[in-house]
C-alpha positions as semicolon CSV with decimal commas, in nm:
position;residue;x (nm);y (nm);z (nm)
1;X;1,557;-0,834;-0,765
2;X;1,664;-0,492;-0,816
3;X;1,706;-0,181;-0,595
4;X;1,519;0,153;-0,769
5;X;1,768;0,358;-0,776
6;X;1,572;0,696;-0,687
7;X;1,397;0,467;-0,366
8;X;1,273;0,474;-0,119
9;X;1,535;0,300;0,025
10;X;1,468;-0,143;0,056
11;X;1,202;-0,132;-0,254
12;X;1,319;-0,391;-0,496
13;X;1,138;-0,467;-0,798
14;X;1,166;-0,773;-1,097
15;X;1,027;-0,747;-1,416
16;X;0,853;-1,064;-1,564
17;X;0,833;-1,279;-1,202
18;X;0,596;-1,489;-1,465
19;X;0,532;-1,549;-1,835
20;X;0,268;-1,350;-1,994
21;X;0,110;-1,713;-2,066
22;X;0,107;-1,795;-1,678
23;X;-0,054;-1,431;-1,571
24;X;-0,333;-1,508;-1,877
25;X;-0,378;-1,904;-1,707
26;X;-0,426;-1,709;-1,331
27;X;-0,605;-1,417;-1,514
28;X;-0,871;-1,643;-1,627
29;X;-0,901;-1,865;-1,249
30;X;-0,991;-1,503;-1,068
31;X;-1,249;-1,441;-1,290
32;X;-1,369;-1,767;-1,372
33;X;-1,317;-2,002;-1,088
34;X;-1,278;-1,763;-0,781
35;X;-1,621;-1,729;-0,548
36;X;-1,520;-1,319;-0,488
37;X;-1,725;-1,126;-0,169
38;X;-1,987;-0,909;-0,321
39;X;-1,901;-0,584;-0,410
40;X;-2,000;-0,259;-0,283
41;X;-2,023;-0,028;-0,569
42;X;-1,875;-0,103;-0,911
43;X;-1,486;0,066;-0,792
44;X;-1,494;-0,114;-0,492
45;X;-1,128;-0,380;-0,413
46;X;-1,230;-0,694;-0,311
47;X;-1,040;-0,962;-0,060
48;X;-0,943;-1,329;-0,061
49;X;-0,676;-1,424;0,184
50;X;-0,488;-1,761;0,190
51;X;-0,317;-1,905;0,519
52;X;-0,436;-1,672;0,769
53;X;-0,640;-1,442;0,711
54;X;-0,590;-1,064;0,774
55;X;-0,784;-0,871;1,058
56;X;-0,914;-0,552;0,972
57;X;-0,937;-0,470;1,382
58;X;-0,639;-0,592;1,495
59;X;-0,419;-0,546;1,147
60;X;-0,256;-0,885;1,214
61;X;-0,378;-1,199;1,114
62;X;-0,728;-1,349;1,276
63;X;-0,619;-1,661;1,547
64;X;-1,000;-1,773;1,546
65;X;-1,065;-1,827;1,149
66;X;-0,910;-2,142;1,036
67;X;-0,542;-2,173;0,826
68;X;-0,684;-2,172;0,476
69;X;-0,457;-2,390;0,290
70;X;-0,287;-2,265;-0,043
71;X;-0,432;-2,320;-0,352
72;X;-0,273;-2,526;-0,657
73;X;-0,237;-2,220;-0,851
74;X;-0,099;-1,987;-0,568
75;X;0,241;-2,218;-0,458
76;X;0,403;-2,207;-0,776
77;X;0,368;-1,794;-0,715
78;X;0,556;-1,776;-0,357
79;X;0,891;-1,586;-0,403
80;X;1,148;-1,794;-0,250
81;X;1,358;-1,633;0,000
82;X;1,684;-1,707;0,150
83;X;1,583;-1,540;0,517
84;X;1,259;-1,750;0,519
85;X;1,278;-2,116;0,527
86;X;0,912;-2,132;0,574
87;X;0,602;-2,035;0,362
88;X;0,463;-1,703;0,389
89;X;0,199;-1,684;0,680
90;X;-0,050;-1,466;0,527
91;X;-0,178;-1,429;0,135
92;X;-0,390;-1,210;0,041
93;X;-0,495;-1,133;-0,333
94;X;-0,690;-0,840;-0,457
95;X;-0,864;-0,696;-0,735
96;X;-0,845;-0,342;-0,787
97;X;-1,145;-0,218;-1,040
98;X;-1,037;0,069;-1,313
99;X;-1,083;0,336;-1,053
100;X;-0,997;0,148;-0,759
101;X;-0,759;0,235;-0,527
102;X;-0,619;0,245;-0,150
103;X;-0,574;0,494;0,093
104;X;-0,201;0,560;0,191
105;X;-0,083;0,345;0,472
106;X;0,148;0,161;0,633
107;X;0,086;-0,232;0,721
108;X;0,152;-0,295;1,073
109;X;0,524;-0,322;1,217
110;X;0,488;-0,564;1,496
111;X;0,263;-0,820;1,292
112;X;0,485;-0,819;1,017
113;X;0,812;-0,814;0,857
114;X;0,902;-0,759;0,475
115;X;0,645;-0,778;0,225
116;X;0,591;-0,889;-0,140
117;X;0,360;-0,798;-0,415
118;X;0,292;-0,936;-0,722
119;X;0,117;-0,770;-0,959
120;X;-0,114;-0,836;-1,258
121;X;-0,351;-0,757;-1,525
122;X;-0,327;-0,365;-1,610
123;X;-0,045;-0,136;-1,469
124;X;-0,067;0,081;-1,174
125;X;0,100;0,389;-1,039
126;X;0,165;0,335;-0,643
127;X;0,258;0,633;-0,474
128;X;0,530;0,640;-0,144
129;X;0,513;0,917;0,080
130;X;0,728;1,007;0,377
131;X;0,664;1,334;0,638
132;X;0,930;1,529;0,549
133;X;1,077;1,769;0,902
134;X;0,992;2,078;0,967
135;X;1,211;2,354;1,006
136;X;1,422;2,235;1,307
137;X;1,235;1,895;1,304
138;X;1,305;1,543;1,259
139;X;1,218;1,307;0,973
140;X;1,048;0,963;1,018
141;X;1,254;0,802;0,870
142;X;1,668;0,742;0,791
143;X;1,604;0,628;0,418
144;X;1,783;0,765;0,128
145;X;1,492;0,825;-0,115
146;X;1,483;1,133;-0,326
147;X;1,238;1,046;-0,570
148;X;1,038;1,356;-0,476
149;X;1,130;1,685;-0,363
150;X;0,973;1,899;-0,051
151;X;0,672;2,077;-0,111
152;X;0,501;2,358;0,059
153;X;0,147;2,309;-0,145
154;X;-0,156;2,520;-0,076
155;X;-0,450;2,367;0,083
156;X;-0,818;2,387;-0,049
157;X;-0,863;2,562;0,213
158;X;-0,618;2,838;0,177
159;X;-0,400;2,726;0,438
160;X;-0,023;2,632;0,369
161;X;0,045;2,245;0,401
162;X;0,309;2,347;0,626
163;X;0,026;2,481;0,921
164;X;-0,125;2,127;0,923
165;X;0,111;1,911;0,881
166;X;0,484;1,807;0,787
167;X;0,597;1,866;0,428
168;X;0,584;1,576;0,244
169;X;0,864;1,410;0,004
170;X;0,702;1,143;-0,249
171;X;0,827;0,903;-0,498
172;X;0,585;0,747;-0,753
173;X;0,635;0,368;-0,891
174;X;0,507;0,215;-1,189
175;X;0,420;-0,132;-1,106
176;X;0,405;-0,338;-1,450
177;X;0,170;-0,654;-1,488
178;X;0,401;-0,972;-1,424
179;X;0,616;-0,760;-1,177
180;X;0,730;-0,876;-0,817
181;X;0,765;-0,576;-0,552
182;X;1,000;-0,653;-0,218
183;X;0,948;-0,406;0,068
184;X;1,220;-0,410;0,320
185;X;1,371;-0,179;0,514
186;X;1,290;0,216;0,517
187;X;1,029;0,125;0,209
188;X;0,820;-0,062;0,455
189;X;0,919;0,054;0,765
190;X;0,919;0,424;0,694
191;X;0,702;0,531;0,394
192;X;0,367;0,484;0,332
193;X;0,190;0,327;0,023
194;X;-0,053;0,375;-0,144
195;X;-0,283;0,368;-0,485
196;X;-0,505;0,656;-0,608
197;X;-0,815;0,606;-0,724
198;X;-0,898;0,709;-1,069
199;X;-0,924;0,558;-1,358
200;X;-0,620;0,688;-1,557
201;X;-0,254;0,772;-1,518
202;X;-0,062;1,022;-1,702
203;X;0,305;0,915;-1,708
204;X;0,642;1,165;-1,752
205;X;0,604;1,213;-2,132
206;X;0,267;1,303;-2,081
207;X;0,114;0,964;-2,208
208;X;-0,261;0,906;-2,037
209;X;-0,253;0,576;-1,937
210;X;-0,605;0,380;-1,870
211;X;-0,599;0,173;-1,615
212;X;-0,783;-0,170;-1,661
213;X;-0,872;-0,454;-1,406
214;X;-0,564;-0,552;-1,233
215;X;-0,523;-0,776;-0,932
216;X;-0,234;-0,828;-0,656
217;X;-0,123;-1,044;-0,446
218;X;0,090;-0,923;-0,102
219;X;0,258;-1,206;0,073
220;X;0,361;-1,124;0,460
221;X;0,567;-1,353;0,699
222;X;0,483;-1,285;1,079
223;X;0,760;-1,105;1,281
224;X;0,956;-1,332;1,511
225;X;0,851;-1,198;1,899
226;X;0,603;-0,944;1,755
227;X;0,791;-0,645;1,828
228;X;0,929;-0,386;1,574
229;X;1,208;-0,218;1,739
230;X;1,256;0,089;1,405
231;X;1,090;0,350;1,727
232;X;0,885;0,519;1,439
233;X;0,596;0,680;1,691
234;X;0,417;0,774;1,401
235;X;0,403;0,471;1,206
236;X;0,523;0,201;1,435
237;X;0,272;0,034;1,656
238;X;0,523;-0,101;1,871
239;X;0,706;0,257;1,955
240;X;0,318;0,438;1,987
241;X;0,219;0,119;2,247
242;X;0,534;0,204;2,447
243;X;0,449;0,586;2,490
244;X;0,076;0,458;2,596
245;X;-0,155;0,526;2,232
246;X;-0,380;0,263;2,226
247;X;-0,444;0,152;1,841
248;X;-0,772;0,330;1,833
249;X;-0,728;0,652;1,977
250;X;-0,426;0,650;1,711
251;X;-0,629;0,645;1,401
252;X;-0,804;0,940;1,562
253;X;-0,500;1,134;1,662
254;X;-0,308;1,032;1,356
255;X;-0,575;1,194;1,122
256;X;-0,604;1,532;1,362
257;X;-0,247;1,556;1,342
258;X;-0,206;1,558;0,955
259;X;-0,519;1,734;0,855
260;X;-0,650;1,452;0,627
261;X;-0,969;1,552;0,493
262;X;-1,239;1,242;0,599
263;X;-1,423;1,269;0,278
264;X;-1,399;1,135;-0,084
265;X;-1,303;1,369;-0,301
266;X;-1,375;1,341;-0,691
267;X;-1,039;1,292;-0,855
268;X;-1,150;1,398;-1,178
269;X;-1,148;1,726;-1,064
270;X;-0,872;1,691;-0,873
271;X;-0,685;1,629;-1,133
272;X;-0,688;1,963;-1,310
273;X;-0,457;2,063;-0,965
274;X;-0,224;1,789;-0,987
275;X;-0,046;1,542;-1,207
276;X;0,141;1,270;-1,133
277;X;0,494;1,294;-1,338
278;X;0,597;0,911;-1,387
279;X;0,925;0,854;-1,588
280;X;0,956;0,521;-1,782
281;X;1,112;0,253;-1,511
282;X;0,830;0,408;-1,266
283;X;1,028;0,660;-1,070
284;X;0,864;0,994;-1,032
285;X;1,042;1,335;-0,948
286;X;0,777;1,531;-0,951
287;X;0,578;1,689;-0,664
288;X;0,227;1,771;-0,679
289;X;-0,061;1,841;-0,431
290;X;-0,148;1,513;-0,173
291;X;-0,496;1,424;-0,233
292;X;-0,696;1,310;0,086
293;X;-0,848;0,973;-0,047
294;X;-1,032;0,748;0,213
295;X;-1,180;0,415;0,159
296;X;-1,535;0,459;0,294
297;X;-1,534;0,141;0,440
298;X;-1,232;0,170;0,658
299;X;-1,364;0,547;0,735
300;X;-1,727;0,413;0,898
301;X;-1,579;0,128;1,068
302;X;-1,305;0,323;1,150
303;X;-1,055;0,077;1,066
304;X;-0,729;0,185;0,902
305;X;-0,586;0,094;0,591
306;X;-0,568;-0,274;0,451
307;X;-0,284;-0,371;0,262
308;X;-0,270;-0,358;-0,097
């Protein structure tokens, strides 16, 4: 795997992870042999998890459902790590809709260590965001990425980003069908991910991109001890436990504290205000105006973000 070069810092990417024969073989078992939960509306990501599965309440893994043994067709598709002599703990593969997309978000620190994501079907911009300090401030983070640049957008509202919340620095990826994602480090620890949801991307030479059914699948190896010691108190459950926010109450606070509007916007129109500038390898270095996606599901429940 290789390091981007414009980060964030610890995201590694490889092109072609399978043949374009294998992706059409796995292509054709998600929609042909795969029983899928029903969906909510015709944009909406659906879930399948392997091994564990994934808690949407606790964002760790769910002691009390049974260890779902890998499929045939998933083992040949584990990335084979020289830090893990074991198999990942948790699987879980998506399919992302034209349209579909995921809040930004961070998967949880103490539950887990690196990540990996395979991706397939149609391409997808992911977007990685990082507070940036203000004047006199501290970052979140130590990483190195200067994909974006720091932005003092106006709000909707007339208000200057920088009365609600931190400037923001960005750096958008392309992820290509076939392609293998590694976050490690700053990446995961640091930045948050996410997907927007529309049903097009318009890339650096101002190509529109349409956006087809793709699918993913995030692998995630539980952290030895449970404990994430990177002291992020904005991101890192571990560091926001010590200084007494229970997981709950920090949903809450972390959405009064960056202003994040708590309804759907339509991105069509959205789009008119913002484009997102994607240069051929999938590094971005353009800035444009953070729209305020949530995933009604995780909104009502009030649930955070599940992992892409």
């Amino acid at each position: 795997m290789e390091e981007l070069p414009t980060g964030p810092q610890g995201l590694r990417m490889q092109a072609d992870f399978i043949s374009a024969s294998h992706e059409a073989e796995l292509l054709h078992i998600f929609q042909h042999e795969l029983t899928w939960p029903e969906a909510k509306s015709s944009s909406s990501r659906l879930s399948l998890h392997y091994g564990y599965t994934f808690d949407y309440k606790t964002f760790g893994v769910d002691p009390a459902i049974p260890y779902k043994p890998f499929p045939a067709w998933l083992r040949p598709l584990i990335p084979q790590l020289a830090e893990q002599d074991r198999d990942p703990d948790q699987v879980c593969l998506q399919y992302y809709p034209p349209g579909a997309g995921i809040p930004p978000h961070v998967d949880t620190h103490s539950a887990f260590d690196q990540l990996y994501a395979l991706s397939l079907g149609s391409a997808v911009v992911m977007r990685f965001r990082r507070a940036r300090p203000r004047k006199g401030g501290q970052g979140e983070g130590d990483g190195d990425g200067d994909g974006g640049r720091e932005i003092e957008a106006q709000q909707p509202n007339g208000k200057d980003r920088g009365e609600v919340e931190a400037e923001r620095e960005f750096v958008d990826v392309d992820l290509p069908p076939r392609s293998m994602m590694e976050m490690s480090g700053d990446s995961r620890l640091h930045w948050e991910h996410g997907i927007r949801k529309r049903k097009k991307d318009i890339l650096a030479d101002g190509t529109v991109r349409m956006r087809g059914d793709r699918w993913s699948i995030t692998y995630r190896w539980l952290r030895e001890g449970g404990v994430c010691e990177c002291g992020n108190e904005k991101l890192c459950d571990t560091a926001q436990r010590r200084i007494g926010v229970e997981r709950e109450y920090r949903w809450k606070q972390q959405q009064n504290q960056t202003g994040e509007q708590q309804n759907e916007v339509d991105e069509t129109a959205l789009e008119a205000h913002q484009t997102v500038q994607v240069a051929g390898n999938g590094e971005s270095n353009g800035a444009s105006i953070e729209s305020p996606e949530i995933d009604k599901y995780h909104k009502k429940d009030n649930i955070p973000l599940s992992p892409p």
